[in-house]
Coordinates of C-alpha atoms and ligand atoms in Angstrom, one line a residue:
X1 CA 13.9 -29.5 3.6
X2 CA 16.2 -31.5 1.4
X3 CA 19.9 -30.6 1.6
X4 CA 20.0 -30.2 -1.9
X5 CA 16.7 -27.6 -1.6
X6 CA 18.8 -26.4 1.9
X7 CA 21.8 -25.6 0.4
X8 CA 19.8 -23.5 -2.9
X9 CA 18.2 -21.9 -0.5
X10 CA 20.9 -20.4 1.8
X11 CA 23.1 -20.0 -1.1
X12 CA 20.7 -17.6 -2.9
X13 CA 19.0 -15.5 -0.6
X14 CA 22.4 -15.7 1.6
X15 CA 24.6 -14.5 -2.0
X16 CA 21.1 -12.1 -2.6
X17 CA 21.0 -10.6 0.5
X18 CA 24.9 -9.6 0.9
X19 CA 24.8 -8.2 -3.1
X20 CA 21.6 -6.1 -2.0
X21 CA 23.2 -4.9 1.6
X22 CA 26.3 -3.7 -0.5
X23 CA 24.0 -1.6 -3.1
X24 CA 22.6 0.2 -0.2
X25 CA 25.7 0.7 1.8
X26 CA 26.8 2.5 -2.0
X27 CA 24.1 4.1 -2.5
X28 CA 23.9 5.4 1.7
X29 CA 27.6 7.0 0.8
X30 CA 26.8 8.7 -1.7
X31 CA 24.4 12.5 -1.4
X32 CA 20.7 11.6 -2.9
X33 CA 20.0 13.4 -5.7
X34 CA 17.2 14.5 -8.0
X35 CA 17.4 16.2 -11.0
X36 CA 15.1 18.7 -9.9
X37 CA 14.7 22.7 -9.2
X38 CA 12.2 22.0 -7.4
X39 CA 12.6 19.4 -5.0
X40 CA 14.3 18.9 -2.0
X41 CA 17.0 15.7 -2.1
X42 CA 15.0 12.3 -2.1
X43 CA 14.5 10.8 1.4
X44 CA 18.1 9.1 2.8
X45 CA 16.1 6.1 3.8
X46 CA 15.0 5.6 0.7
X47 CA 17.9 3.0 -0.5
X48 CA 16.9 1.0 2.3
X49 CA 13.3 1.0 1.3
X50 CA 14.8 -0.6 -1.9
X51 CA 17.0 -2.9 -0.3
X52 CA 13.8 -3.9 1.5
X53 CA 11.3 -4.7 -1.1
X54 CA 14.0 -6.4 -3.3
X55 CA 15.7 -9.1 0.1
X56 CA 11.6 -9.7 0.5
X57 CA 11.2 -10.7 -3.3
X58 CA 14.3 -12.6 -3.3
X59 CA 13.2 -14.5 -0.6
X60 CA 9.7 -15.1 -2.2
X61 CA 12.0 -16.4 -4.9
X62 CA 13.0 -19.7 -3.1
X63 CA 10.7 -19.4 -0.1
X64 CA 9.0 -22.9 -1.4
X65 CA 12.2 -24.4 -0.8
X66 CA 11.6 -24.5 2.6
X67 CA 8.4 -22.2 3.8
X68 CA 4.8 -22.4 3.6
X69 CA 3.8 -19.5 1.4
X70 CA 0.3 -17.4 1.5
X71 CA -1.4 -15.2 -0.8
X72 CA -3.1 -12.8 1.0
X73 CA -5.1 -9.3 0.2
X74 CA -3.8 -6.2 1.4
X75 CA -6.1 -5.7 4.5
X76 CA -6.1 -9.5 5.8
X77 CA -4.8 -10.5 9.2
X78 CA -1.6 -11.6 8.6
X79 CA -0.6 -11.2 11.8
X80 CA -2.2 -15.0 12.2
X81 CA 0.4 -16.1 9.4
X82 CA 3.6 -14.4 10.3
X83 CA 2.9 -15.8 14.4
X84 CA 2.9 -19.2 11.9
X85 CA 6.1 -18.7 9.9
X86 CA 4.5 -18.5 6.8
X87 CA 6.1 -16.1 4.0
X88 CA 3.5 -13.9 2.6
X89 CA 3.1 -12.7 -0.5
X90 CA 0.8 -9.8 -1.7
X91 CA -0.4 -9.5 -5.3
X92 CA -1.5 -6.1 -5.2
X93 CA 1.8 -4.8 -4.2
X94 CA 3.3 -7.2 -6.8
X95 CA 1.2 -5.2 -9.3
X96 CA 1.6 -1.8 -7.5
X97 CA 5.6 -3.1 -8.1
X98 CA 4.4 -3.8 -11.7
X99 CA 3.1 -0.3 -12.2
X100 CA 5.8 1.5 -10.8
X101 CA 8.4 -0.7 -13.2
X102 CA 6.2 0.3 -16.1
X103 CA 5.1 -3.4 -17.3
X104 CA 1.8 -3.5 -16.7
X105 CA 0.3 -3.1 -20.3
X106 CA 2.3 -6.3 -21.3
X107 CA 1.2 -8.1 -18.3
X108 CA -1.8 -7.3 -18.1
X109 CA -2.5 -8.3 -21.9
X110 CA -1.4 -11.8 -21.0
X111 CA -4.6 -11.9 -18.9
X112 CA -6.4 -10.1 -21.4
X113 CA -5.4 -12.1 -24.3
X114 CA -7.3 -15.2 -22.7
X115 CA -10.7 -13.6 -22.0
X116 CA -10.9 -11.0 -18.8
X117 CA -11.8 -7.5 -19.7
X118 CA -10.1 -4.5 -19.3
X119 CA -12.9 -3.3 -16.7
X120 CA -11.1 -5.7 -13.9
X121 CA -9.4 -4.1 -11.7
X122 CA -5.6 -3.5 -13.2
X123 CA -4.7 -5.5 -10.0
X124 CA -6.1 -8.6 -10.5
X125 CA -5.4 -8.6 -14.3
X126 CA -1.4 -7.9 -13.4
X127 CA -1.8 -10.5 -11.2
X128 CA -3.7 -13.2 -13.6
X129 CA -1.3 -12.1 -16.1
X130 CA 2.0 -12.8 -14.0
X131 CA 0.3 -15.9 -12.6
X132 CA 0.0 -17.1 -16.2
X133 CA 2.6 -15.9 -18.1
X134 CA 5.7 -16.2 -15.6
X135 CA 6.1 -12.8 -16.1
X136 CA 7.6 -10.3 -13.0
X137 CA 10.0 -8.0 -12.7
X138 CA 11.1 -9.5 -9.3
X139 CA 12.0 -12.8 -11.1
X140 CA 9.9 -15.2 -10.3
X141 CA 6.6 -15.2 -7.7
X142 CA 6.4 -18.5 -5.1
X143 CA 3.8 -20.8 -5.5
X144 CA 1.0 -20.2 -2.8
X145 CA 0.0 -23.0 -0.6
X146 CA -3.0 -21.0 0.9
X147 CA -4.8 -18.0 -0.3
X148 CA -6.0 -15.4 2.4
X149 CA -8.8 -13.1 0.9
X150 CA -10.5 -10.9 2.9
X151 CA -13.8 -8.3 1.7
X152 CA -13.0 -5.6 3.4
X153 CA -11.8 -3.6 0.4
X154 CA -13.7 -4.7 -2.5
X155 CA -15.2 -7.9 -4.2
X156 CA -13.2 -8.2 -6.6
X157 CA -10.7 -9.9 -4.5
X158 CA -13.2 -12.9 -3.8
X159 CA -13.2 -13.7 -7.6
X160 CA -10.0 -12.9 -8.0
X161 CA -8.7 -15.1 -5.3
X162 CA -11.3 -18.4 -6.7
X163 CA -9.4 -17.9 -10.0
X164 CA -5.8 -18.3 -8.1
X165 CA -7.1 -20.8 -6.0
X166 CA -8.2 -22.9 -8.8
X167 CA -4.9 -22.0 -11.0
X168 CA -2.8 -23.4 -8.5
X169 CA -5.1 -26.0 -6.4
X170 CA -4.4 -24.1 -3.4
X171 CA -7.0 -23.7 -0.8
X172 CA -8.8 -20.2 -0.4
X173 CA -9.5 -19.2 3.0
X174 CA -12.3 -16.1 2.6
X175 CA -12.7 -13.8 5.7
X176 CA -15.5 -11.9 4.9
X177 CA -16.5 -8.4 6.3
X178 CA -19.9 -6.8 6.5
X179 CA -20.1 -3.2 5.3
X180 CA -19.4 -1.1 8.1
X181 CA -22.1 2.3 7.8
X182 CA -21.2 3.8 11.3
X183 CA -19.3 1.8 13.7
X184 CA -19.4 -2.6 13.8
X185 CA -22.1 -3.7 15.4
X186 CA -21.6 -6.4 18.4
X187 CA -22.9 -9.1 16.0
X188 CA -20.3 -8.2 13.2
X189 CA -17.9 -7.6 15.3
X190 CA -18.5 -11.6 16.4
X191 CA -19.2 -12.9 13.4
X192 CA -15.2 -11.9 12.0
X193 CA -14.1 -13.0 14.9
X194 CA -15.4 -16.4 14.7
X195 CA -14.5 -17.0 11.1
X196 CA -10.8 -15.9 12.4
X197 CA -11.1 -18.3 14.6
X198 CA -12.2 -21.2 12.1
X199 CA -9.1 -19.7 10.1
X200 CA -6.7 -21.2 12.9
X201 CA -6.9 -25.0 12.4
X202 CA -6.9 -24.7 8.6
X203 CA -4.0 -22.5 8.5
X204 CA -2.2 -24.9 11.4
X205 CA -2.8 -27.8 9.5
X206 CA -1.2 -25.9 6.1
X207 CA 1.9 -24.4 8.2
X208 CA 2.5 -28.6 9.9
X209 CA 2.4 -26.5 13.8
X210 CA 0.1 -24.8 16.1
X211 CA -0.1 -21.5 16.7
X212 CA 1.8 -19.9 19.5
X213 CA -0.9 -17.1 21.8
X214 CA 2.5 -15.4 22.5
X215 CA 3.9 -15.1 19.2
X216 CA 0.8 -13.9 17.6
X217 CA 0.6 -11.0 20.2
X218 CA 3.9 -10.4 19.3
X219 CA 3.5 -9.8 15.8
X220 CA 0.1 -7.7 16.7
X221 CA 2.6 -6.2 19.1
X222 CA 4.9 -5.5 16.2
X223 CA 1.8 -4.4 13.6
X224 CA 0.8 -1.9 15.8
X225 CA 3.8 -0.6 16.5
X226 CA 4.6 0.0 13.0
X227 CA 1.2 1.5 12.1
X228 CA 1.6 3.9 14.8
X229 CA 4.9 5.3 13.2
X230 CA 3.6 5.3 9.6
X231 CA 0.6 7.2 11.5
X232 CA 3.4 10.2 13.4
X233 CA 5.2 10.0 9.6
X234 CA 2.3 10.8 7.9
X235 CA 1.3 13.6 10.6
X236 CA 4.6 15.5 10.2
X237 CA 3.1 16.5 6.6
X238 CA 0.9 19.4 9.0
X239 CA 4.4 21.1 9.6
X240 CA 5.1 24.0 6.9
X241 CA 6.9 23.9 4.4
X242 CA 5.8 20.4 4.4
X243 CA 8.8 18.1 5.2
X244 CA 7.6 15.0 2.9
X245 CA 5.1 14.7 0.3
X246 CA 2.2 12.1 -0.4
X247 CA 4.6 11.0 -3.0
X248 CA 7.6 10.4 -0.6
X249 CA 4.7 8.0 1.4
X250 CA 3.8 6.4 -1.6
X251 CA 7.4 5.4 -2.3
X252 CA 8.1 4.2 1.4
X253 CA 4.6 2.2 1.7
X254 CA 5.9 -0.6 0.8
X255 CA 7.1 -2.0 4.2
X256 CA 4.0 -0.9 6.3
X257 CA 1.3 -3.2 3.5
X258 CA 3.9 -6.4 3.2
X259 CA 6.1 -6.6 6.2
X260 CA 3.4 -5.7 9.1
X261 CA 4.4 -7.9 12.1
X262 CA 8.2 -8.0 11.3
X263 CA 10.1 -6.1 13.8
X264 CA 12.7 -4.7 11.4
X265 CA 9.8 -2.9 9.7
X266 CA 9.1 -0.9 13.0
X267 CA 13.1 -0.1 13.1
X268 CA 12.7 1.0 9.8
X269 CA 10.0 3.4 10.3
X270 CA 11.4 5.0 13.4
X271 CA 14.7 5.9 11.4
X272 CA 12.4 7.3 8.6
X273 CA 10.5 9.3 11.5
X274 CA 13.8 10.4 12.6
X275 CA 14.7 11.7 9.4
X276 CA 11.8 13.4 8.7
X277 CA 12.1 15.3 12.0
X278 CA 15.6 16.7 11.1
X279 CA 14.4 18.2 7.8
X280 CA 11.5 19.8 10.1
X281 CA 14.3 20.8 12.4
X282 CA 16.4 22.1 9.3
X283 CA 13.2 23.7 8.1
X284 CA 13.7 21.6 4.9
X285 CA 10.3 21.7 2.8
X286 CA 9.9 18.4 0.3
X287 CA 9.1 21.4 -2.3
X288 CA 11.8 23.9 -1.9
X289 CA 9.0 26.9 -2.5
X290 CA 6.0 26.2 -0.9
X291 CA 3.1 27.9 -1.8
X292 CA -0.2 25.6 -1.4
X293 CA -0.7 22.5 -0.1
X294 CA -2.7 20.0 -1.6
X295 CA -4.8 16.6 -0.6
X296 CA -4.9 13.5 -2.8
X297 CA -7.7 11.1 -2.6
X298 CA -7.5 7.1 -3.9
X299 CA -4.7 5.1 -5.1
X300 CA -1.6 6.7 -6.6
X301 CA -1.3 7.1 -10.2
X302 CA 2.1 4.8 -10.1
X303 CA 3.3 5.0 -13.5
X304 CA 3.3 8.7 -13.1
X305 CA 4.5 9.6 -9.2
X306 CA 7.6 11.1 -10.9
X307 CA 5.8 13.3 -13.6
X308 CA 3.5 14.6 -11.0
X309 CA 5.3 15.5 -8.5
X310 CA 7.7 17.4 -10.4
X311 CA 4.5 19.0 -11.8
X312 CA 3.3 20.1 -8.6
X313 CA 6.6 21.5 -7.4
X314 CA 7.3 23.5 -10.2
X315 CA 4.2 25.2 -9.2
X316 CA 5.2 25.4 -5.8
X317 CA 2.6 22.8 -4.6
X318 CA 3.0 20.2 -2.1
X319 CA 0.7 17.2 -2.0
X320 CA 0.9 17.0 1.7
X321 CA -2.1 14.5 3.0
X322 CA -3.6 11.6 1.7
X323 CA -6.8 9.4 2.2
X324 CA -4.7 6.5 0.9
X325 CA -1.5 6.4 2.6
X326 CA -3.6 7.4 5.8
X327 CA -5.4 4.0 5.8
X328 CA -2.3 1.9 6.4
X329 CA -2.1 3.9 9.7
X330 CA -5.5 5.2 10.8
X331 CA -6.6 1.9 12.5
X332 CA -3.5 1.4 14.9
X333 CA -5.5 2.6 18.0
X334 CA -8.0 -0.4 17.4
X335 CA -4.8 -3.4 17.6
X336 CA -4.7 -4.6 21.1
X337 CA -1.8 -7.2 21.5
X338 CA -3.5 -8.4 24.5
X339 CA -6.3 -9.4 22.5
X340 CA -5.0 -9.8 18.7
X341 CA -8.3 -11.9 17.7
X342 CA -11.1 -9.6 18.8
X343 CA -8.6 -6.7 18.4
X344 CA -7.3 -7.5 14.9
X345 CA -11.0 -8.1 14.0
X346 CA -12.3 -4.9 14.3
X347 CA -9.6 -3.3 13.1
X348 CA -9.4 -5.2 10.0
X349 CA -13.6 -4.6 9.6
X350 CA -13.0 -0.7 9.7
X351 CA -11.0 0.4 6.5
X352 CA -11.8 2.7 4.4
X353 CA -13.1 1.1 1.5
X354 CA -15.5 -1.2 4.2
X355 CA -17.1 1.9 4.9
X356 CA -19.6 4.6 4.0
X357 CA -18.8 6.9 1.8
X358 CA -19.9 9.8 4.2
X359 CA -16.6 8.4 6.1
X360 CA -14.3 9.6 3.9
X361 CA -15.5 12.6 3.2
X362 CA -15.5 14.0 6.7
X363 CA -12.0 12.5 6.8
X364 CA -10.9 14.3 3.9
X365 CA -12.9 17.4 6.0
X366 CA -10.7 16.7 9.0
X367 CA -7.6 16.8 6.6
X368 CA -8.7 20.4 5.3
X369 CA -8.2 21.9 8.0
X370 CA -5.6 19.8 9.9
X371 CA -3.4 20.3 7.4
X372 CA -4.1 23.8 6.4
X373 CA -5.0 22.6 2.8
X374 CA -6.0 24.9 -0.5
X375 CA -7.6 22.3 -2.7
X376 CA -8.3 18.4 -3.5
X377 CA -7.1 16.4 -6.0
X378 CA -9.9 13.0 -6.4
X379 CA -8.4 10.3 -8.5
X380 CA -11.2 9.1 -10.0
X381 CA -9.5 5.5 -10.3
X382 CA -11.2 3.7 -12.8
X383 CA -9.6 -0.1 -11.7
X384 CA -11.1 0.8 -8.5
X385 CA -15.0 1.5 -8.3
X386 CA -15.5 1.2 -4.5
X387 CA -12.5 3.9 -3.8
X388 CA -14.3 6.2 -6.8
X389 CA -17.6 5.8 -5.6
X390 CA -19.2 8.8 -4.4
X391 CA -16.5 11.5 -5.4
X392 CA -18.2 13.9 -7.7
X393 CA -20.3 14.3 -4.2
X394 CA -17.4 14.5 -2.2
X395 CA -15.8 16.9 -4.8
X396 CA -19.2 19.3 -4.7
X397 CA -18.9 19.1 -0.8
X398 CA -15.5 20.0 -0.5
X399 CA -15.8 22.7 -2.9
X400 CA -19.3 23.7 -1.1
X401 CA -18.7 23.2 2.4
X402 CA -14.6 23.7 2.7
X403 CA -14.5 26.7 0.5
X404 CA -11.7 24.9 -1.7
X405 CA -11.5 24.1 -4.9
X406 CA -11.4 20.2 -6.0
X407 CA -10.2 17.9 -8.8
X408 CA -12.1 15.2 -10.3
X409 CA -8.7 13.4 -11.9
X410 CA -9.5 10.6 -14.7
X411 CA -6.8 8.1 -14.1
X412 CA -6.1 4.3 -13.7
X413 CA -3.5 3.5 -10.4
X414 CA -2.2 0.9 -12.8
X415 CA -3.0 1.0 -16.3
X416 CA -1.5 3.8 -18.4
X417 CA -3.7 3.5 -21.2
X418 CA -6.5 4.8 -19.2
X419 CA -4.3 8.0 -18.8
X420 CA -4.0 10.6 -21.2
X421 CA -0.7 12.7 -20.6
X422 CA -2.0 16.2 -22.3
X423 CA -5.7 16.2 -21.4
X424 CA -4.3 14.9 -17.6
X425 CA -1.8 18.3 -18.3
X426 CA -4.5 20.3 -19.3
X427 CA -7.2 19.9 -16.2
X428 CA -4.0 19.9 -13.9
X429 CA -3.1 23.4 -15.5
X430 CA -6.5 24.9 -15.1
X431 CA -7.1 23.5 -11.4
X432 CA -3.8 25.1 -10.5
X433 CA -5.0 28.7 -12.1
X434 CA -8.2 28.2 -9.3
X435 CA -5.8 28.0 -6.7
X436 CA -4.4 31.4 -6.9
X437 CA -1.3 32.7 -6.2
Ligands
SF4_501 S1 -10.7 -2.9 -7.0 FE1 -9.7 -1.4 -5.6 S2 -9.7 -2.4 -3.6 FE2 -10.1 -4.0 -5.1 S3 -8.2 -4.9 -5.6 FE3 -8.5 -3.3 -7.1 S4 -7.5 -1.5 -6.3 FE4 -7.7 -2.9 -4.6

């Protein structure tokens, strides 16, 4: 690195960093609030989930300065990356970030405007928009200089990824995973393996070093440990009243999709764990009346956590499980530091959305009763066919074979033109007169 690119770069993120750690030392002295009757405070980790997200987008913001950057999808090993130093970047969160900050119509048009349809995934056209336009609300995105995509959650990704890779004449690396019906069989299980294997000298030669056995079964070390946490967190939603809801998880996701392998990501899920266990200790419910508790299936609505939530807990309803947030943690048991290749590549072949649909739905079964739940809320996600697929069965089922009732939910996770505020009222209003008192 140059010393004129050297000093940029310690200047800003340095200047960044201390600006950010002072917003959450303000914001950690004052009491959390929430304008709400209904809700219990916001979580007290919650300004350093911020403080987070925003020190990993500034240093995105001069990471070419003096790091090899990767675009990667959400369920791709990065553990192979971070033992190589790279900084990684992940464009569905970016558009997750997008939805949340309410930009992605405009963003998404920019894409639009030049040909791709409003049937693509609300992801990939955030992403294709940003990547066109400039446009972010983190400031500015870091150039990739390898592209990680891997088919375990949908196909999309692998057109997606071409379209980057050809934008920016950065290499795509594809990890490609066959559709899991039951469990992997030996030859799948080898066949991952191998291409992660073929991964390493490409990605050494990108990253200028060779990849260190001990740090990569550090950062597996580090992945797991996180996931196991996020895992516990999510678990603590069995206790009643229900000491965090699906949407608290959504809102403190962040970390556990872009910063697995980093050790202050572990450190921040054990405070959050420790939090969470004094409001069970307190008896503090996330909704202050409890009355039914609820499961969510598929991506959040995230242009409309807020309005939902405070829906629910008006109504004394607490989303308490989720098949989402539980895929970030479910595969933990699988990562074996001692063997992060073989490990990591069954775990990364056994997601959710790489499996059969009969999968989910005796996980959502499992969930029922686990979590002493009154009902189902589907999202029927219309970015996302391969989460949707299968749910009017899985609605029938749950209704038929769980004796609850369930929710088809029109919706886009992204997109708020695919959602329509009174007729989403409406069927929420009606479902919640099914639940009884
Ligand atoms: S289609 Fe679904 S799995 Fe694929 S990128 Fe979009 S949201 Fe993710």
């Amino acid at each position: 690195m140059s010393v004129a690119n050297s000093f940029r770069y310690y200047t800003g993120t340095n200047l960044g960093r201390a600006a950010l750690r002072l917003n959450r030392w303000r914001a950690e002295r004052t009491t959390p609030r929430r304008k709400s009757d209904y809700l219990a405070p916001p979580l007290k980790i919650s300004p350093r989930t911020k403080e987070l997200i925003a020190r990993h987008y500034l240093e995105g913001r001069y990471a070419n300065l003096h790091r090899k950057v990767a675009w990667v999808t959400s369920g791709a090993p990065v553990e192979l990356l971070k033992a190589l130093d790279f900084y990684v970047l992940y464009p569905e969160n970016h558009a997750a970030l997008c939805g949340t900050a309410r930009v992605v119509e405009d963003i998404a048009g920019e894409a639009e405007r030049v040909g791709y349809s409003q049937d693509i995934c609300s992801y990939a056209r955030t992403d294709i928009g940003a990547m066109l336009s400039g446009k972010t609300p983190v400031g500015r995105l870091p150039k990739p200089d390898l592209l990680l995509a891997c088919t375990n959650i949908c196909q999309t990704v692998l057109n997606w990824y071409r379209v980057l890779a050809q934008h920016f004449n950065a290499p795509l690396v594809v990890i490609d995973t066959p559709f899991i019906y039951t469990e992997a069989t030996d030859h799948a299980l080898a066949y991952v393996v191998r291409q992660m294997e073929e991964m390493v000298p490409v990605v050494e030669r990108i990253a200028g070093k060779k990849l260190d056995a001990r740090k990569l079964q550090e950062t597996t070390r580090l992945s797991k440990l996180a996931s196991e946490l996020w895992l516990e967190i999510m678990a603590r939603g069995k206790h009643r009243p229900a000491p965090l809801s699906v949407f608290d998880q959504f809102i403190q996701m962040a970390p556990i999709v872009e910063m697995r392998g980093d050790a202050f990501t572990v450190d921040f899920y054990a405070a959050m764990l420790r939090e969470v266990d004094t409001r069970i200790a307190n008896g503090i419910g996330v909704v202050k009346n409890e009355r039914k508790r609820l499961l969510w299936d598929n991506l959040p609505i995230w242009y409309r956590l807020r309005y939902l939530g405070e829906f629910f807990a008006a109504r004394g309803i607490s989303i308490v499980a989720s098949t989402y947030t539980n895929a970030w943690g479910e595969l933990a048991p699988l990562i074996d530091p001692a063997r992060p290749m073989e490990s990591g590549a069954r775990a990364y072949l056994h997601p959710i959305l790489n499996r059969g649909t009969g999968y989910k739905l005796a996980m959502m079964k499992r969930m029922v009763v686990d979590y002493q739940l009154d009902g189902a809320i589907l999202h029927s996600d219309r970015s996302c066919k391969p989460y949707s697929i299968g749910q009017i069965d899985q609605r029938d089922r749950l209704q038929r074979e769980q004796n609850i009732p369930a929710l088809l939910l029109e919706a886009d996770h992204g997109d708020p033109r695919a959602f329509s505020e009174e007729q989403v009222a409406n069927r929420l209003e009606t479902f919640v007169e099914m639940l009884g008192d």
